Coordinates of C-alpha atoms and ligand atoms in Angstrom, one line a residue:
X1 CA 35.9 11.1 16.4
X2 CA 32.4 11.1 15.1
X3 CA 29.8 12.8 17.0
X4 CA 27.9 9.9 18.3
X5 CA 31.4 8.4 19.2
X6 CA 32.0 11.6 21.7
X7 CA 28.8 11.2 23.2
X8 CA 29.2 7.4 23.6
X9 CA 32.0 8.4 25.1
X10 CA 30.6 10.9 27.5
X11 CA 27.9 8.1 28.4
X12 CA 31.0 5.9 29.4
X13 CA 32.1 8.1 31.9
X14 CA 29.1 9.0 33.5
X15 CA 29.6 7.8 37.1
X16 CA 27.9 4.9 38.1
X17 CA 24.1 4.8 39.5
X18 CA 24.5 4.6 43.2
X19 CA 24.6 0.7 44.3
X20 CA 23.1 1.5 47.3
X21 CA 19.7 2.9 45.9
X22 CA 20.1 -0.4 43.6
X23 CA 20.1 -2.6 46.2
X24 CA 17.5 -1.1 48.6
X25 CA 14.9 -1.0 45.5
X26 CA 15.3 -4.4 45.1
X27 CA 14.5 -5.3 48.5
X28 CA 11.6 -2.3 48.2
X29 CA 9.9 -4.4 45.1
X30 CA 9.6 -7.2 48.0
X31 CA 6.0 -7.1 49.0
X32 CA 6.8 -7.8 52.5
X33 CA 10.4 -6.8 52.9
X34 CA 12.5 -7.4 55.5
X35 CA 13.6 -4.1 57.1
X36 CA 16.7 -5.4 59.2
X37 CA 17.8 -6.3 55.2
X38 CA 17.0 -2.5 54.1
X39 CA 19.0 -1.2 57.2
X40 CA 22.1 -3.5 56.1
X41 CA 22.0 -2.2 53.0
X42 CA 21.5 1.5 53.9
X43 CA 23.7 2.2 56.9
X44 CA 27.1 1.5 54.8
X45 CA 26.1 4.8 53.2
X46 CA 26.7 7.7 55.7
X47 CA 25.5 10.1 53.3
X48 CA 22.0 8.5 52.7
X49 CA 21.3 7.6 56.3
X50 CA 22.1 11.2 57.3
X51 CA 19.6 12.0 54.8
X52 CA 17.3 9.4 55.9
X53 CA 17.3 10.5 59.5
X54 CA 17.3 14.3 58.7
X55 CA 14.3 13.8 56.7
X56 CA 12.8 11.7 59.4
X57 CA 13.5 14.9 61.7
X58 CA 12.4 17.3 59.9
X59 CA 9.3 19.7 60.5
X60 CA 7.5 18.4 57.3
X61 CA 7.2 15.7 59.8
X62 CA 6.9 17.1 63.1
X63 CA 7.9 14.0 65.5
X64 CA 7.4 14.6 69.1
X65 CA 11.0 13.5 69.8
X66 CA 14.2 12.9 67.6
X67 CA 14.6 9.6 66.3
X68 CA 18.4 8.8 65.9
X69 CA 18.0 4.9 64.9
X70 CA 18.2 4.2 61.4
X71 CA 16.0 1.2 61.5
X72 CA 13.4 3.8 63.3
X73 CA 13.6 6.2 60.7
X74 CA 12.7 3.3 58.0
X75 CA 10.2 2.0 60.0
X76 CA 8.4 5.4 60.2
X77 CA 9.1 6.3 56.8
X78 CA 7.5 3.3 54.8
X79 CA 8.3 2.6 51.3
X80 CA 7.1 5.1 49.5
X81 CA 8.9 7.6 51.2
X82 CA 12.1 5.8 51.0
X83 CA 11.8 5.1 47.7
X84 CA 11.1 9.0 47.1
X85 CA 13.9 9.6 49.0
X86 CA 16.4 7.7 47.8
X87 CA 15.7 8.1 44.1
X88 CA 15.1 11.7 43.9
X89 CA 18.6 11.8 45.9
X90 CA 20.4 10.0 43.3
X91 CA 18.7 11.5 40.5
X92 CA 19.2 14.8 41.3
X93 CA 22.9 14.3 41.1
X94 CA 22.6 13.1 37.7
X95 CA 19.8 16.1 36.3
X96 CA 21.6 19.2 37.8
X97 CA 24.0 19.8 35.8
X98 CA 24.4 23.1 33.7
X99 CA 22.0 22.0 30.3
X100 CA 23.1 25.0 28.4
X101 CA 22.4 23.3 25.0
X102 CA 18.3 22.5 25.6
X103 CA 18.0 26.1 26.8
X104 CA 16.5 24.9 30.2
X105 CA 17.5 25.5 33.4
X106 CA 18.8 22.2 34.6
X107 CA 16.6 22.8 37.6
X108 CA 13.4 22.9 34.7
X109 CA 14.8 19.8 33.4
X110 CA 15.0 17.9 37.1
X111 CA 11.4 19.6 37.8
X112 CA 10.0 17.7 35.1
X113 CA 11.7 14.8 35.6
X114 CA 10.3 14.8 39.3
X115 CA 6.6 15.6 38.3
X116 CA 7.0 12.7 35.7
X117 CA 7.9 10.4 38.6
X118 CA 4.8 11.8 40.6
X119 CA 2.5 11.3 37.8
X120 CA 3.3 8.1 36.9
X121 CA 2.7 6.8 40.3
X122 CA -0.5 8.5 40.6
X123 CA -1.4 7.0 37.1
X124 CA -0.1 3.5 38.3
X125 CA -2.7 3.7 41.5
X126 CA -5.6 5.2 39.9
X127 CA -5.6 2.5 36.9
X128 CA -4.5 -0.1 39.5
X129 CA -2.1 -1.4 37.3
X130 CA 0.5 -4.5 38.8
X131 CA 3.8 -2.9 37.7
X132 CA 6.1 -2.3 40.5
X133 CA 6.1 0.8 42.1
X134 CA 10.3 1.2 41.9
X135 CA 10.3 0.4 38.4
X136 CA 7.9 2.9 37.5
X137 CA 9.2 5.6 39.3
X138 CA 12.7 4.8 38.5
X139 CA 12.2 4.9 34.8
X140 CA 10.2 8.0 34.9
X141 CA 12.3 10.0 36.8
X142 CA 15.3 8.8 34.7
X143 CA 13.4 9.1 31.2
X144 CA 15.1 12.5 30.0
X145 CA 18.3 11.1 31.3
X146 CA 19.6 11.4 27.8
X147 CA 19.8 15.1 27.8
X148 CA 22.1 15.8 30.2
X149 CA 24.7 14.2 28.2
X150 CA 23.6 15.7 25.2
X151 CA 23.2 19.4 26.6
X152 CA 26.8 19.1 26.6
X153 CA 27.2 18.5 22.4
X154 CA 24.9 20.2 21.2
X155 CA 25.2 23.6 22.4
X156 CA 26.4 25.1 19.0
X157 CA 23.5 22.6 17.2
X158 CA 20.8 23.6 19.3
X159 CA 20.1 26.7 17.4
X160 CA 19.0 24.7 14.8
X161 CA 17.0 22.4 16.6
X162 CA 15.0 24.8 17.8
X163 CA 13.3 26.5 14.5
X164 CA 12.5 23.1 13.5
X165 CA 10.5 22.5 16.6
X166 CA 8.7 26.1 17.1
X167 CA 7.8 25.8 13.2
X168 CA 5.6 23.1 14.4
X169 CA 7.7 21.2 11.6
X170 CA 9.3 18.4 13.8
X171 CA 8.8 17.2 17.2
X172 CA 11.8 17.4 19.0
X173 CA 12.9 14.0 19.1
X174 CA 12.3 14.3 15.1
X175 CA 14.5 17.4 15.2
X176 CA 16.9 15.9 17.3
X177 CA 17.3 12.9 15.3
X178 CA 17.8 15.0 11.5
X179 CA 20.2 17.2 13.5
X180 CA 22.2 15.3 15.5
X181 CA 21.4 11.3 14.2
X182 CA 20.3 10.5 16.9
X183 CA 18.2 11.7 20.1
X184 CA 17.8 12.0 23.7
X185 CA 15.8 9.0 23.9
X186 CA 18.2 6.8 22.6
X187 CA 21.0 8.1 24.4
X188 CA 19.2 7.9 27.8
X189 CA 18.3 4.0 27.4
X190 CA 22.4 3.5 26.6
X191 CA 23.0 5.5 30.0
X192 CA 20.4 3.3 31.8
X193 CA 22.1 0.1 30.1
X194 CA 25.0 1.2 31.2
X195 CA 23.8 1.5 35.1
X196 CA 22.0 -2.0 34.5
X197 CA 18.9 -1.3 35.0
X198 CA 16.5 -3.8 33.9
X199 CA 15.4 -4.5 30.4
X200 CA 11.7 -2.8 31.3
X201 CA 13.3 0.5 32.6
X202 CA 15.9 0.9 29.6
X203 CA 13.2 0.3 27.1
X204 CA 10.5 3.0 28.6
X205 CA 13.3 5.2 28.2
X206 CA 14.1 4.2 24.7
X207 CA 10.6 4.5 23.4
X208 CA 9.2 7.7 25.5
X209 CA 8.3 8.9 23.1
X210 CA 7.1 6.5 20.9
X211 CA 6.0 4.1 23.2
X212 CA 3.7 2.1 20.4
X213 CA 7.2 1.1 19.2
X214 CA 8.4 -0.5 22.4
X215 CA 8.9 -4.1 22.5
X216 CA 5.3 -5.5 23.3
X217 CA 6.3 -7.1 27.0
X218 CA 7.5 -3.6 28.3
X219 CA 4.5 -1.4 26.5
X220 CA 2.2 -0.9 29.1
X221 CA 5.1 0.9 31.2
X222 CA 6.5 2.7 28.1
X223 CA 2.9 4.0 27.2
X224 CA 2.9 5.0 31.3
X225 CA 6.3 6.9 31.4
X226 CA 5.1 8.6 28.1
X227 CA 1.6 9.7 29.1
X228 CA 2.9 10.7 32.3
X229 CA 5.4 13.0 30.7
X230 CA 3.1 14.3 28.6
X231 CA 0.6 15.7 31.2
X232 CA 3.7 16.5 33.3
X233 CA 4.2 19.0 30.6
X234 CA 0.4 19.9 30.5
X235 CA 0.3 21.0 33.8
X236 CA 3.4 23.2 33.6
X237 CA 6.2 20.8 34.3
X238 CA 7.4 21.5 30.5
X239 CA 11.4 21.8 29.3
X240 CA 12.0 24.7 26.6
X241 CA 10.6 23.3 23.6
X242 CA 10.3 19.5 23.9
X243 CA 6.6 20.5 24.8
X244 CA 4.1 17.5 24.3
X245 CA 6.3 15.8 21.8
X246 CA 4.8 12.6 22.4
X247 CA 3.0 11.6 19.4
X248 CA -0.7 9.3 19.9
X249 CA -1.8 11.1 23.2
X250 CA -5.1 10.8 22.2
X251 CA -4.4 6.8 21.6
X252 CA -2.8 6.8 24.9
X253 CA -5.6 8.1 26.7
X254 CA -7.9 5.8 25.0
X255 CA -6.2 2.6 25.3
X256 CA -5.9 3.3 29.2
X257 CA -9.5 4.5 29.2
X258 CA -9.0 7.5 30.9
X259 CA -11.8 9.8 30.2
X260 CA -12.5 13.5 31.4
X261 CA -13.3 12.7 34.9
X262 CA -10.6 10.0 35.4
X263 CA -8.1 12.9 34.1
X264 CA -9.7 15.3 36.6
X265 CA -8.7 13.3 39.6
X266 CA -5.7 12.3 38.5
X267 CA -4.4 16.0 38.4
X268 CA -5.7 16.5 41.7
X269 CA -4.2 13.4 43.2
X270 CA -0.9 14.7 41.1
X271 CA -1.1 18.4 42.8
X272 CA -1.5 16.4 46.6
X273 CA 1.3 14.0 45.3
X274 CA 3.9 16.4 43.9
X275 CA 3.6 18.4 46.9
X276 CA 4.6 15.9 48.9
X277 CA 7.3 14.5 47.1
X278 CA 9.2 18.1 46.5
X279 CA 9.2 18.4 50.4
X280 CA 10.3 14.7 50.8
X281 CA 13.2 15.4 47.9
X282 CA 14.1 18.8 49.5
X283 CA 12.8 20.9 46.2
X284 CA 11.0 23.6 46.4
X285 CA 7.4 23.1 44.5
X286 CA 6.1 26.3 41.8
Ligands
LIG301 FE1 12.0 13.3 26.5
LIG302 FE1 10.5 14.5 29.3

């Protein structure tokens, strides 16, 4: 079996993305969703139901009385917090695996993914983009999912990738391609395909290091994820040597018309939102 075939086999073996979360995101995408249809989807999954009630009754919200009905909790939390809870719950299980090959702790990769998702969300709001919020959060959260699979296969080859990146000769992705013959963005897209995500999410994952190559109809989402990825690294949520690996960072800022003032505002907003999201996702921040 070639290395690529081995990796494809590993992609096939990955557990499916939780159907409950998939379905809930579809409902949450509607501008005026029916709470009862959301409850019907969520109540099937006991663990998800328990998590929603747990969050609602946590010290974070400090409610004066205990909420014990799922419907009440769904109404209380609202779309934004439910989205973060459901998606981060599903994604954390995927990311939090031993990640030796990439010389980062799984925890670091997971934090990077979460920071990228929060950054993308903040960018969307700041730029008032009309892209579905679930789509942005999902694509940004899963953009590096290819690394989870690759890490199992590259631990020996990693030693060859690192010096190439550290010397500044190659970007992380170029080094992966040179040493492995493929990169984590390509593999991530294959995983998203297997999980039946819409083409826009698949494209955003595939092109998160080279958004300008994305098919035109999905380019804005890919650019947003690419920029969010870079900014997350910039504010300290990076992963080992995979630093500012997206070429054309300046071009992205220019294209999205983001100046120094915008950046200050964005980064401030990011800190606030990141703290909230970490509380919701049950992750320690910092
Ligand atoms: Fe990446
Ligand atoms: Fe990344």
